[in-house]
Short mmCIF file of C-alpha atoms in Angstrom, two decimals:
data_model
loop_
_atom_site.label_atom_id
_atom_site.label_comp_id
_atom_site.label_asym_id
_atom_site.label_seq_id
_atom_site.Cartn_x
_atom_site.Cartn_y
_atom_site.Cartn_z
CA MET W 1 197.23 254.27 125.72
CA SER W 2 194.54 255.07 128.12
CA LEU W 3 195.34 257.43 130.94
CA ARG W 4 194.81 254.44 132.98
CA PHE W 5 196.48 252.30 131.63
CA ALA W 6 198.79 255.34 131.36
CA ARG W 7 199.21 255.93 134.98
CA LEU W 8 199.18 251.88 136.12
CA PHE W 9 202.53 251.88 133.52
CA THR W 10 203.79 254.99 135.09
CA ALA W 11 203.39 253.74 139.05
CA THR W 12 205.01 250.23 138.25
CA LEU W 13 208.25 251.95 137.00
CA ILE W 14 208.40 253.87 140.19
CA GLY W 15 207.79 251.11 142.19
CA LEU W 16 210.62 249.22 140.63
CA SER W 17 212.94 252.17 140.62
CA ALA W 18 212.70 252.07 143.88
CA SER W 19 213.29 248.86 144.57
CA ALA W 20 216.35 248.86 142.66
CA THR W 21 217.15 252.07 144.88
CA VAL W 22 217.06 249.48 148.27
CA LEU W 23 218.89 246.97 146.73
CA ALA W 24 221.58 248.68 145.37
CA ALA W 25 222.03 250.71 148.84
CA GLY W 26 224.67 247.81 149.71
CA PRO W 27 227.13 245.16 148.53
CA GLN W 28 225.28 242.41 146.33
CA LEU W 29 226.89 238.99 147.25
CA VAL W 30 226.38 235.70 146.33
CA TRP W 31 226.93 232.99 148.79
CA ARG W 32 226.51 229.22 147.72
CA GLY W 33 227.51 226.18 149.50
CA ASP W 34 226.26 223.10 151.15
CA ILE W 35 222.94 223.06 153.46
CA THR W 36 224.54 222.59 156.51
CA THR W 37 226.12 226.13 156.38
CA ALA W 38 223.45 227.53 154.82
CA ARG W 39 220.65 225.95 157.49
CA GLY W 40 223.27 227.04 160.64
CA VAL W 41 225.35 229.88 159.69
CA VAL W 42 224.33 231.84 157.02
CA THR W 43 220.41 232.34 156.11
CA ASP W 44 219.62 234.00 159.45
CA VAL W 45 222.32 236.32 159.05
CA ALA W 46 222.54 237.02 155.67
CA LYS W 47 218.72 238.38 157.01
CA ALA W 48 219.94 240.27 159.58
CA TRP W 49 222.80 241.75 157.13
CA GLU W 50 220.09 243.04 154.62
CA LYS W 51 218.24 244.08 157.50
CA ALA W 52 221.02 246.54 159.26
CA GLY W 53 221.15 247.89 155.29
CA LYS W 54 224.65 246.62 154.59
CA GLY W 55 223.11 244.82 151.08
CA LYS W 56 221.40 241.74 149.31
CA ILE W 57 223.05 238.46 149.94
CA GLU W 58 221.64 236.06 147.21
CA LEU W 59 221.76 232.35 149.33
CA GLN W 60 222.24 229.27 146.43
CA PRO W 61 222.31 226.88 148.85
CA PHE W 62 223.25 223.43 147.28
CA ASN W 63 226.50 221.21 148.34
CA THR W 64 230.01 221.58 149.26
CA ALA W 65 231.41 220.79 145.79
CA SER W 66 229.22 223.32 144.14
CA GLY W 67 230.10 226.44 146.33
CA ILE W 68 234.01 226.21 146.56
CA ASP W 69 234.00 225.93 142.85
CA ALA W 70 231.48 228.85 142.36
CA VAL W 71 234.04 231.08 144.68
CA ALA W 72 237.39 229.81 142.74
CA LYS W 73 235.66 230.33 139.21
CA GLY W 74 234.24 233.45 140.52
CA SER W 75 230.36 233.27 139.84
CA ALA W 76 229.81 233.37 143.65
CA ASP W 77 231.37 235.52 146.70
CA LEU W 78 231.16 233.01 149.24
CA ALA W 79 230.52 229.61 149.46
CA GLY W 80 229.70 227.38 152.88
CA SER W 81 232.03 224.07 153.89
CA ALA W 82 232.21 221.57 156.69
CA ARG W 83 235.45 221.08 155.79
CA PRO W 84 238.78 222.49 155.49
CA GLY W 85 240.81 223.23 151.96
CA ILE W 86 241.70 219.99 150.48
CA GLY W 87 244.33 221.09 147.73
CA GLY W 88 244.05 221.82 144.55
CA ALA W 89 242.26 224.24 143.39
CA GLU W 90 241.37 225.28 147.01
CA GLN W 91 244.84 226.21 147.77
CA SER W 92 243.81 229.67 146.63
CA LEU W 93 240.92 230.34 148.40
CA THR W 94 240.47 231.34 151.80
CA PHE W 95 238.74 228.87 154.51
CA THR W 96 237.75 231.09 157.68
CA PRO W 97 235.97 228.82 160.88
CA VAL W 98 233.15 230.80 161.59
CA ALA W 99 231.64 227.51 164.16
CA TRP W 100 231.30 224.49 165.80
CA ASP W 101 228.81 221.65 164.43
CA ALA W 102 228.69 218.37 165.33
CA LEU W 103 228.59 215.16 163.14
CA VAL W 104 225.41 213.10 164.09
CA MET W 105 224.20 209.61 162.77
CA VAL W 106 220.29 209.84 162.29
CA THR W 107 217.83 207.14 161.80
CA TYR W 108 213.95 206.58 161.79
CA PRO W 109 212.54 207.47 165.47
CA SER W 110 210.92 204.30 165.99
CA ASN W 111 214.13 202.53 165.81
CA PRO W 112 214.82 200.67 169.22
CA VAL W 113 218.88 201.44 168.55
CA SER W 114 219.55 204.79 170.28
CA ASN W 115 223.30 204.79 171.19
CA ILE W 116 226.03 203.02 168.62
CA THR W 117 229.69 203.01 169.32
CA LEU W 118 232.68 204.41 167.60
CA LYS W 119 234.04 201.16 166.76
CA GLN W 120 230.13 199.52 165.77
CA LEU W 121 230.13 202.59 163.28
CA HIS W 122 233.20 202.00 161.94
CA GLU W 123 232.71 198.72 161.23
CA ILE W 124 228.90 199.82 159.74
CA TYR W 125 230.93 202.16 156.92
CA MET W 126 233.38 199.39 156.42
CA GLY W 127 230.26 196.90 155.38
CA HIS W 128 231.09 194.62 157.91
CA ILE W 129 228.10 194.68 160.17
CA THR W 130 225.08 195.03 158.26
CA ASN W 131 221.73 194.58 160.42
CA TRP W 132 220.57 195.99 163.22
CA LYS W 133 220.32 193.06 165.50
CA GLU W 134 224.25 193.24 165.81
CA LEU W 135 223.57 197.07 167.57
CA GLY W 136 220.76 195.07 169.64
CA GLY W 137 218.02 196.39 167.25
CA ASN W 138 215.42 194.78 165.17
CA ASP W 139 216.41 191.86 163.03
CA ALA W 140 216.31 193.98 159.82
CA PRO W 141 219.26 195.26 157.42
CA ILE W 142 220.77 198.76 157.83
CA ASN W 143 220.39 200.98 154.89
CA LEU W 144 223.42 202.94 154.78
CA TYR W 145 222.98 206.63 153.36
CA ALA W 146 225.60 209.10 152.35
CA VAL W 147 225.89 211.84 149.95
CA ALA W 148 227.65 211.44 146.88
CA SER W 149 229.69 214.02 146.40
CA PRO W 150 233.54 212.81 147.18
CA GLY W 151 233.94 216.38 148.48
CA ASP W 152 230.92 217.11 150.52
CA GLY W 153 231.96 218.46 153.77
CA VAL W 154 229.66 216.34 155.98
CA GLU W 155 230.80 212.87 154.82
CA PHE W 156 234.70 214.25 154.19
CA SER W 157 235.03 214.91 157.83
CA LEU W 158 233.49 211.86 159.45
CA ARG W 159 235.59 209.56 157.05
CA LYS W 160 238.70 211.51 158.21
CA LEU W 161 237.99 211.14 161.91
CA LEU W 162 236.55 207.62 161.55
CA PHE W 163 239.51 206.72 159.07
CA GLY W 164 241.97 209.10 159.08
CA ARG W 165 241.04 210.21 155.32
CA GLY W 166 237.94 211.81 153.89
CA ASN W 167 238.17 209.99 150.72
CA GLN W 168 237.84 207.04 152.00
CA PRO W 169 235.27 204.35 150.41
CA VAL W 170 232.27 203.12 152.15
CA ALA W 171 229.21 200.62 151.86
CA ALA W 172 227.04 202.97 151.32
CA PRO W 173 224.71 202.20 147.90
CA ARG W 174 222.15 205.23 148.63
CA LEU W 175 223.52 208.20 147.69
CA TYR W 176 221.85 212.36 147.73
CA VAL W 177 222.85 215.19 146.52
CA ASN W 178 223.09 216.60 150.31
CA VAL W 179 222.33 215.94 153.89
CA ALA W 180 218.78 217.81 153.54
CA LYS W 181 217.79 215.09 150.76
CA LEU W 182 219.41 212.43 153.01
CA GLU W 183 217.71 213.02 156.06
CA GLU W 184 214.71 213.11 154.02
CA GLY W 185 215.24 209.71 152.85
CA VAL W 186 215.77 208.38 156.24
CA THR W 187 212.40 209.86 157.50
CA LEU W 188 210.90 207.09 154.92
CA ASP W 189 213.07 204.34 156.16
CA LYS W 190 212.49 202.36 159.09
CA GLN W 191 216.17 200.47 158.55
CA GLY W 192 217.90 203.98 157.47
CA LEU W 193 221.08 205.52 158.74
CA GLY W 194 222.87 208.03 157.66
CA ALA W 195 224.94 211.16 158.83
CA THR W 196 224.80 214.94 159.01
CA THR W 197 224.81 217.64 161.52
CA LEU W 198 223.24 219.05 164.74
CA ALA W 199 222.32 221.76 163.42
CA GLY W 200 220.60 220.30 160.84
CA ALA W 201 219.01 217.96 162.57
CA SER W 202 218.20 219.29 166.27
CA SER W 203 215.26 220.47 165.10
CA ASN W 204 214.04 217.79 162.96
CA LYS W 205 211.19 215.58 164.88
CA LYS W 206 211.15 213.14 161.73
CA VAL W 207 214.50 211.61 162.94
CA LYS W 208 216.42 209.98 165.76
CA ILE W 209 219.82 210.88 166.73
CA LEU W 210 221.97 208.72 168.19
CA SER W 211 224.48 208.77 170.86
CA ILE W 212 227.91 207.38 170.55
CA ASP W 213 229.21 205.69 173.08
CA GLY W 214 226.66 206.99 175.85
CA ILE W 215 227.07 210.33 174.95
CA ALA W 216 224.40 212.34 173.22
CA PRO W 217 225.60 215.45 170.79
CA SER W 218 224.27 218.71 172.59
CA VAL W 219 225.75 221.88 172.65
CA SER W 220 226.98 221.62 176.37
CA THR W 221 228.40 217.67 174.91
CA VAL W 222 229.97 219.40 172.21
CA GLY W 223 231.68 222.84 173.83
CA SER W 224 233.03 220.53 176.18
CA GLY W 225 234.29 217.84 174.21
CA THR W 226 233.40 214.85 175.34
CA TYR W 227 231.18 213.87 172.30
CA PRO W 228 234.01 213.22 169.95
CA LEU W 229 232.44 213.97 166.36
CA TYR W 230 232.75 217.89 166.37
CA THR W 231 233.50 219.67 163.46
CA GLU W 232 234.29 223.44 162.25
CA LEU W 233 232.16 225.05 159.93
CA TYR W 234 233.57 227.18 157.35
CA LEU W 235 233.18 230.44 155.08
CA VAL W 236 235.32 230.21 152.03
CA SER W 237 236.24 233.58 150.19
CA ASN W 238 238.94 234.31 147.47
CA GLU W 239 241.12 236.88 148.45
CA SER W 240 241.67 238.56 144.97
CA GLY W 241 238.05 238.79 144.16
CA PRO W 242 236.20 241.41 143.26
CA LYS W 243 234.25 242.01 146.25
CA ALA W 244 236.98 240.91 148.61
CA ALA W 245 236.58 243.76 151.11
CA GLU W 246 232.56 243.24 151.32
CA VAL W 247 233.28 239.76 152.27
CA LYS W 248 235.61 240.21 155.06
CA GLU W 249 232.93 242.81 156.09
CA PHE W 250 230.28 240.21 156.49
CA ILE W 251 232.53 237.74 157.68
CA THR W 252 233.07 240.06 160.73
CA PHE W 253 229.65 240.67 160.84
CA LEU W 254 229.07 237.17 161.78
CA THR W 255 231.44 236.87 163.85
CA SER W 256 230.29 239.61 165.63
CA SER W 257 227.74 239.38 168.86
CA GLN W 258 224.74 239.81 166.74
CA GLY W 259 225.86 237.14 164.54
CA SER W 260 227.19 234.96 167.32
CA SER W 261 223.70 234.78 168.69
CA LEU W 262 222.30 233.74 166.03
CA LEU W 263 224.62 230.92 165.55
CA ARG W 264 223.70 229.64 169.07
CA SER W 265 220.14 229.37 168.30
CA HIS W 266 220.91 227.05 165.71
CA SER W 267 222.79 224.74 168.22
CA LEU W 268 226.13 226.00 166.70
CA ILE W 269 229.34 227.08 168.70
CA PRO W 270 230.57 230.27 167.48
CA TYR W 271 234.49 229.39 166.91
CA ALA W 272 235.79 231.71 169.26
CA ASP W 273 233.83 230.20 172.04
CA GLY W 274 235.19 226.65 171.15
CA MET W 275 239.09 227.39 170.84
CA ALA W 276 239.60 224.59 173.38
CA LEU W 277 238.18 221.78 171.17
CA ALA W 278 241.04 223.23 168.84
CA SER W 279 243.57 222.29 171.47
CA LYS W 280 242.06 218.85 172.24
CA ASP W 281 241.85 218.18 168.03
CA ALA W 282 245.13 215.95 168.44
CA ALA W 283 244.69 213.79 171.04
CA ARG W 284 240.42 213.45 170.27
CA ARG W 285 241.63 211.99 166.85
CA ALA W 286 244.16 210.16 168.44
CA ALA W 287 241.60 208.29 170.66
CA ILE W 288 239.54 207.92 167.64
CA ALA W 289 242.17 205.52 165.79
CA SER W 290 242.88 203.78 169.13
CA THR W 291 239.40 203.02 169.37
CA VAL W 292 238.76 201.76 165.28
CA GLY W 293 241.53 200.30 165.04
CA THR W 294 243.25 202.55 162.22
CA ARG W 295 247.01 204.33 162.54
CA ALA W 296 247.10 206.91 165.05
CA ASN W 297 249.04 209.42 162.66
CA VAL W 298 246.96 209.81 159.53
CA GLY W 299 245.73 212.75 158.57
CA GLN W 300 247.70 214.06 161.89
CA ALA W 301 249.33 217.67 162.24
CA MET W 302 253.04 216.84 162.30
CA THR W 303 256.42 218.31 161.75
CA THR W 304 258.97 216.35 159.61
CA PRO W 305 262.52 216.26 161.63
CA THR W 306 265.61 217.14 159.63
CA VAL W 307 267.96 214.67 157.40
CA ALA W 308 271.38 216.35 157.05
CA ALA W 309 272.51 215.96 153.82
CA ALA W 310 276.49 214.61 153.16
CA ALA W 311 277.81 216.85 150.93
CA PRO W 312 280.82 217.79 149.39
CA ALA W 313 283.08 220.24 151.41
CA ALA W 314 282.16 223.37 149.19
CA VAL W 315 278.72 223.10 149.56
CA ALA W 316 278.41 221.09 152.88
CA ALA W 317 277.67 224.26 155.02
CA LYS W 318 274.94 225.41 152.27
CA GLU W 319 273.01 222.09 151.91
CA THR W 320 272.69 220.73 155.45
CA ALA W 321 269.42 221.90 156.45
CA LEU W 322 266.35 221.61 158.33
CA ALA W 323 262.83 220.97 156.18
CA LYS W 324 259.95 221.64 158.28
CA ALA W 325 256.35 220.69 156.93
CA GLN W 326 253.33 220.45 158.61
CA VAL W 327 250.91 217.94 156.75
CA ALA W 328 246.90 218.27 157.31
CA GLY W 329 245.55 220.37 159.23
CA LYS W 330 245.44 224.32 160.29
CA GLY W 331 249.33 224.91 161.70
CA ALA W 332 249.27 222.14 164.70
CA LYS W 333 251.92 221.31 166.46
CA ALA W 334 253.54 217.77 166.19
CA THR W 335 252.33 214.92 168.28
CA LYS W 336 253.56 211.73 169.53
CA GLU W 337 251.11 210.09 167.70
CA THR W 338 253.35 210.30 164.70
CA LYS W 339 254.98 207.60 163.17
CA ALA W 340 256.25 207.69 159.94
CA SER W 341 257.53 210.93 157.84
CA VAL W 342 260.00 211.35 155.29
CA ALA W 343 262.13 214.43 154.85
CA THR W 344 265.45 215.17 152.47
CA THR W 345 266.77 218.08 151.53
CA ALA W 346 269.60 215.53 149.28
CA GLU W 347 268.48 213.99 145.87
CA PRO W 348 265.26 212.04 145.74
CA SER W 349 264.72 208.12 146.65
CA PRO W 350 261.48 206.30 145.46
CA PHE W 351 259.30 206.15 148.24
CA ALA W 352 257.49 203.29 147.09
CA LYS W 353 256.70 201.48 150.67
CA VAL W 354 255.78 204.26 152.45
CA VAL W 355 252.41 204.17 153.92
CA ALA W 356 252.03 207.10 155.77
CA SER W 357 252.62 210.79 155.82
CA VAL W 358 255.43 212.42 153.21
CA SER W 359 257.30 215.65 153.25
CA THR W 360 259.80 216.70 151.05
CA THR W 361 261.74 219.48 149.97
CA ALA W 362 262.32 218.70 146.75
CA HIS W 363 259.78 217.51 143.86
CA MET W 364 260.17 213.73 144.61
CA GLY W 365 257.95 210.66 143.38
CA PHE W 366 255.19 209.21 145.98
CA ALA W 367 254.96 205.97 144.01
CA GLY W 368 252.82 203.74 146.33
CA VAL W 369 252.39 206.24 148.97
CA ARG W 370 248.54 205.88 150.67
CA SER W 371 247.69 209.55 150.72
CA ASP W 372 246.22 213.23 149.36
CA ALA W 373 248.97 214.52 147.60
CA VAL W 374 249.57 218.56 147.16
CA THR W 375 252.54 220.05 145.52
CA LEU W 376 252.30 223.52 147.03
CA SER W 377 254.77 224.80 144.30
CA ASP W 378 253.31 223.18 141.27
CA ASN W 379 249.35 222.76 143.14
CA ALA W 380 247.70 223.32 139.74
CA LYS W 381 248.85 219.66 138.75
CA ALA W 382 248.20 218.01 142.21
CA GLY W 383 247.17 214.41 141.27
CA GLY W 384 248.64 214.57 138.06
CA LYS W 385 252.21 213.15 138.75
CA PHE W 386 250.63 211.71 142.24
CA ALA W 387 247.61 209.68 140.84
CA LYS W 388 248.09 206.70 142.56
CA VAL W 389 249.23 208.60 146.11
CA LEU W 390 246.50 207.60 148.55
CA ALA W 391 247.78 209.47 151.38
CA ASP W 392 249.04 212.81 152.77
CA ALA W 393 251.81 213.57 150.64
CA VAL W 394 253.01 217.58 150.55
CA THR W 395 256.40 218.91 148.78
CA VAL W 396 257.41 222.46 150.71
CA LYS W 397 259.66 225.17 149.22
CA GLY W 398 260.89 227.14 152.18
CA LYS W 399 264.49 228.45 153.69
CA PRO W 400 266.22 225.83 155.47
CA VAL W 401 267.66 225.97 158.99
CA ALA W 402 271.00 223.99 160.16
CA ARG W 403 269.61 221.47 162.81
CA PRO W 404 270.98 218.04 163.41
CA LEU W 405 268.55 215.17 163.07
CA ALA W 406 266.69 214.79 166.29
CA ALA W 407 265.60 210.78 167.08
CA ALA W 408 261.66 210.12 167.71
CA PRO W 409 260.86 208.64 170.89
CA ALA W 410 260.24 205.39 170.36
CA ASP W 411 256.79 203.72 171.42
CA ALA W 412 258.11 200.17 172.72
CA SER W 413 254.63 198.79 171.88
CA GLU W 414 254.71 199.34 168.30
CA LYS W 415 257.13 199.18 165.39
CA SER W 416 258.56 202.14 163.68
CA THR W 417 257.61 202.21 160.02
CA ALA W 418 259.87 205.53 159.39
CA VAL W 419 261.21 205.34 156.34
CA THR W 420 265.26 206.54 156.05
CA THR W 421 267.62 207.08 152.56
CA PRO W 422 270.80 204.96 152.69
CA LYS W 423 272.74 207.87 151.24
CA VAL W 424 271.11 210.25 153.29
CA ALA W 425 271.27 208.99 156.84
CA GLU W 426 274.43 206.62 156.06
CA ALA W 427 276.88 208.57 154.26
CA LYS W 428 280.22 209.78 156.07
CA PRO W 429 280.72 213.66 155.78
CA ALA W 430 283.02 214.73 153.74
CA ALA W 431 286.47 216.96 154.79
CA LYS W 432 285.31 217.31 158.44
CA ALA W 433 282.48 219.29 157.50
CA ALA W 434 279.78 217.76 159.35
CA LYS W 435 281.74 218.25 162.94
CA PRO W 436 281.86 221.88 162.77
CA VAL W 437 278.15 222.03 161.90
CA ALA W 438 277.37 219.63 164.45
CA LYS W 439 278.96 221.65 167.13
CA ALA W 440 277.75 225.28 165.82
CA VAL W 441 274.37 223.68 166.42
CA GLU W 442 274.94 222.19 169.42
CA GLU W 443 276.02 225.60 171.08
CA LYS W 444 274.02 228.19 169.37
CA LYS W 445 273.15 230.86 171.31
CA PRO W 446 269.38 231.26 172.19
CA ALA W 447 267.34 232.42 169.14
CA ALA W 448 265.85 236.09 169.12
CA ALA W 449 262.67 236.54 170.49
CA SER W 450 259.81 236.14 167.48
CA ARG W 451 257.55 238.90 166.66
CA THR W 452 254.38 238.22 166.61
CA TYR W 453 250.73 238.74 165.12
CA LYS W 454 247.49 237.30 167.05
CA VAL W 455 244.47 237.06 163.80
CA ALA W 456 241.48 239.30 164.45
CA PRO W 457 238.27 238.64 163.25
CA GLY W 458 237.90 238.64 158.88
CA ASP W 459 242.01 238.45 159.10
CA THR W 460 243.08 236.31 156.28
CA LEU W 461 246.68 234.86 155.89
CA TYR W 462 247.34 237.30 152.55
CA SER W 463 246.21 240.39 155.07
CA ILE W 464 248.15 239.21 157.62
CA ALA W 465 251.46 238.72 155.22
CA LYS W 466 250.49 242.07 153.88
CA LYS W 467 250.23 244.30 157.21
CA ASN W 468 253.71 242.63 158.25
CA ALA W 469 255.05 243.18 154.66
CA LEU W 470 256.09 239.60 154.50
CA ASP W 471 255.42 236.84 151.12
CA VAL W 472 252.61 235.05 151.81
CA ASN W 473 254.95 231.76 151.57
CA LYS W 474 257.27 233.37 153.77
CA LEU W 475 254.81 233.71 156.42
CA ARG W 476 253.41 230.13 155.99
CA ALA W 477 256.76 228.42 156.02
CA MET W 478 257.65 230.55 159.03
CA ASN W 479 254.35 228.90 160.71
CA GLY W 480 254.27 225.76 159.20
CA LEU W 481 251.07 225.92 157.66
CA LYS W 482 250.25 223.89 155.05
CA ASP W 483 247.65 226.09 153.55
CA ASN W 484 245.94 229.83 153.57
CA ASN W 485 243.74 228.73 156.72
CA VAL W 486 243.90 230.82 159.98
CA ARG W 487 241.46 230.70 163.21
CA LEU W 488 240.59 233.46 164.65
CA GLY W 489 242.82 234.16 168.08
CA GLN W 490 245.93 231.97 166.49
CA VAL W 491 249.46 233.46 167.46
CA LEU W 492 251.45 233.59 164.44
CA LYS W 493 255.55 234.48 163.90
CA VAL W 494 256.06 237.43 161.71
CA GLY W 495 259.50 238.04 162.30
CA ALA W 496 262.14 238.38 164.76
CA ARG W 497 262.03 241.46 167.54
#
């Protein structure tokens, strides 16, 4: 070996060692997820994280499903998603909302159409409107583009708003792997139309963003809630992952003033700045459902009323209960738009004709229920027993609380679709058991004030449960949560004073 070669070889080794030392200075995290979150949330924040000497983040932008799957399997520490968790294996993951974005429709820049209505958008996805002239444009077919993955965040969230369920089949034959590729397709097609996000498309001069019902998507209209198709962006993590502490630190960094400033530069609203949007969500969804002609309660958070089960005198007190469950959505309160729900503590009866959201405290068959199905006590098998379920159905296990059945206010203009179980609703109480229970309930003293906890940056349902010495399942039941998602600033019950 020549002296010159030896010196070069030694210098190379020293350089590599120095690089390794720099990279090892902080945690090495792997992020994988949708293009939407990569472009708007993670890329710049990851650079700032690295520059601050906190470590390196390897970015693997592709699509929603691949990111969530990678976190579930342990091949990634973080994922990005434009939708919340939807059950199955995702039940074990934590979806932390970090920003507000807008779902927007883009077309070719020279397309004369600049505005469409929510109703028209609904009809386009249903395949009922197929020509631009029906929207005031040229006599040319509408080439509707979509992302191929059924769990894509943008597609799922848009369909959830328009149809009440994210897995609604639509008339979009042109499919792409993610929204970035979709946008590329639209730039080459004068009749093209597709959904993406404001953060991704606002700087893309090769596409034209359409207004919805005369309202153009912008930081201002999203922040005020006047633009109807706003949505949350999430970071997905595994509470039991080997780098859970480092992941939590990164999320805290992202929600700091420095991270929030970077989000705003991408036309995003930091989640904490848009808390009013969360409170408007139920009314917003109901208004969209009314406009497009879908069921207002589909996909909405709802509190299921109690059905007091008739029982033998010896066990009447034990089996008279309230089963409270919230189906779909981040702990929101019940709304007047709730049309049909079923809860029972008695033996199961089939819900063959139910076309709504269903909750129950027992393992029941949901044959014919049109919704997504999740069994909280056995989520690994979700989709097995519920293969034909096409709506939201949740089986919840929790401590019963005695309470009489409250009659839901009926809207005179609508027919109730509530389903009752004759044996439960009509059976006569045995051996005078019901009267003492009812009387006790009516005359019960005011409940003791609840001890609460306000969700702080980086908190998860598991960490909150641990801080308050609670089982996470009990904490979830106390607050009527469907999943493990919590939002910044949310107030949770953690016990009695």
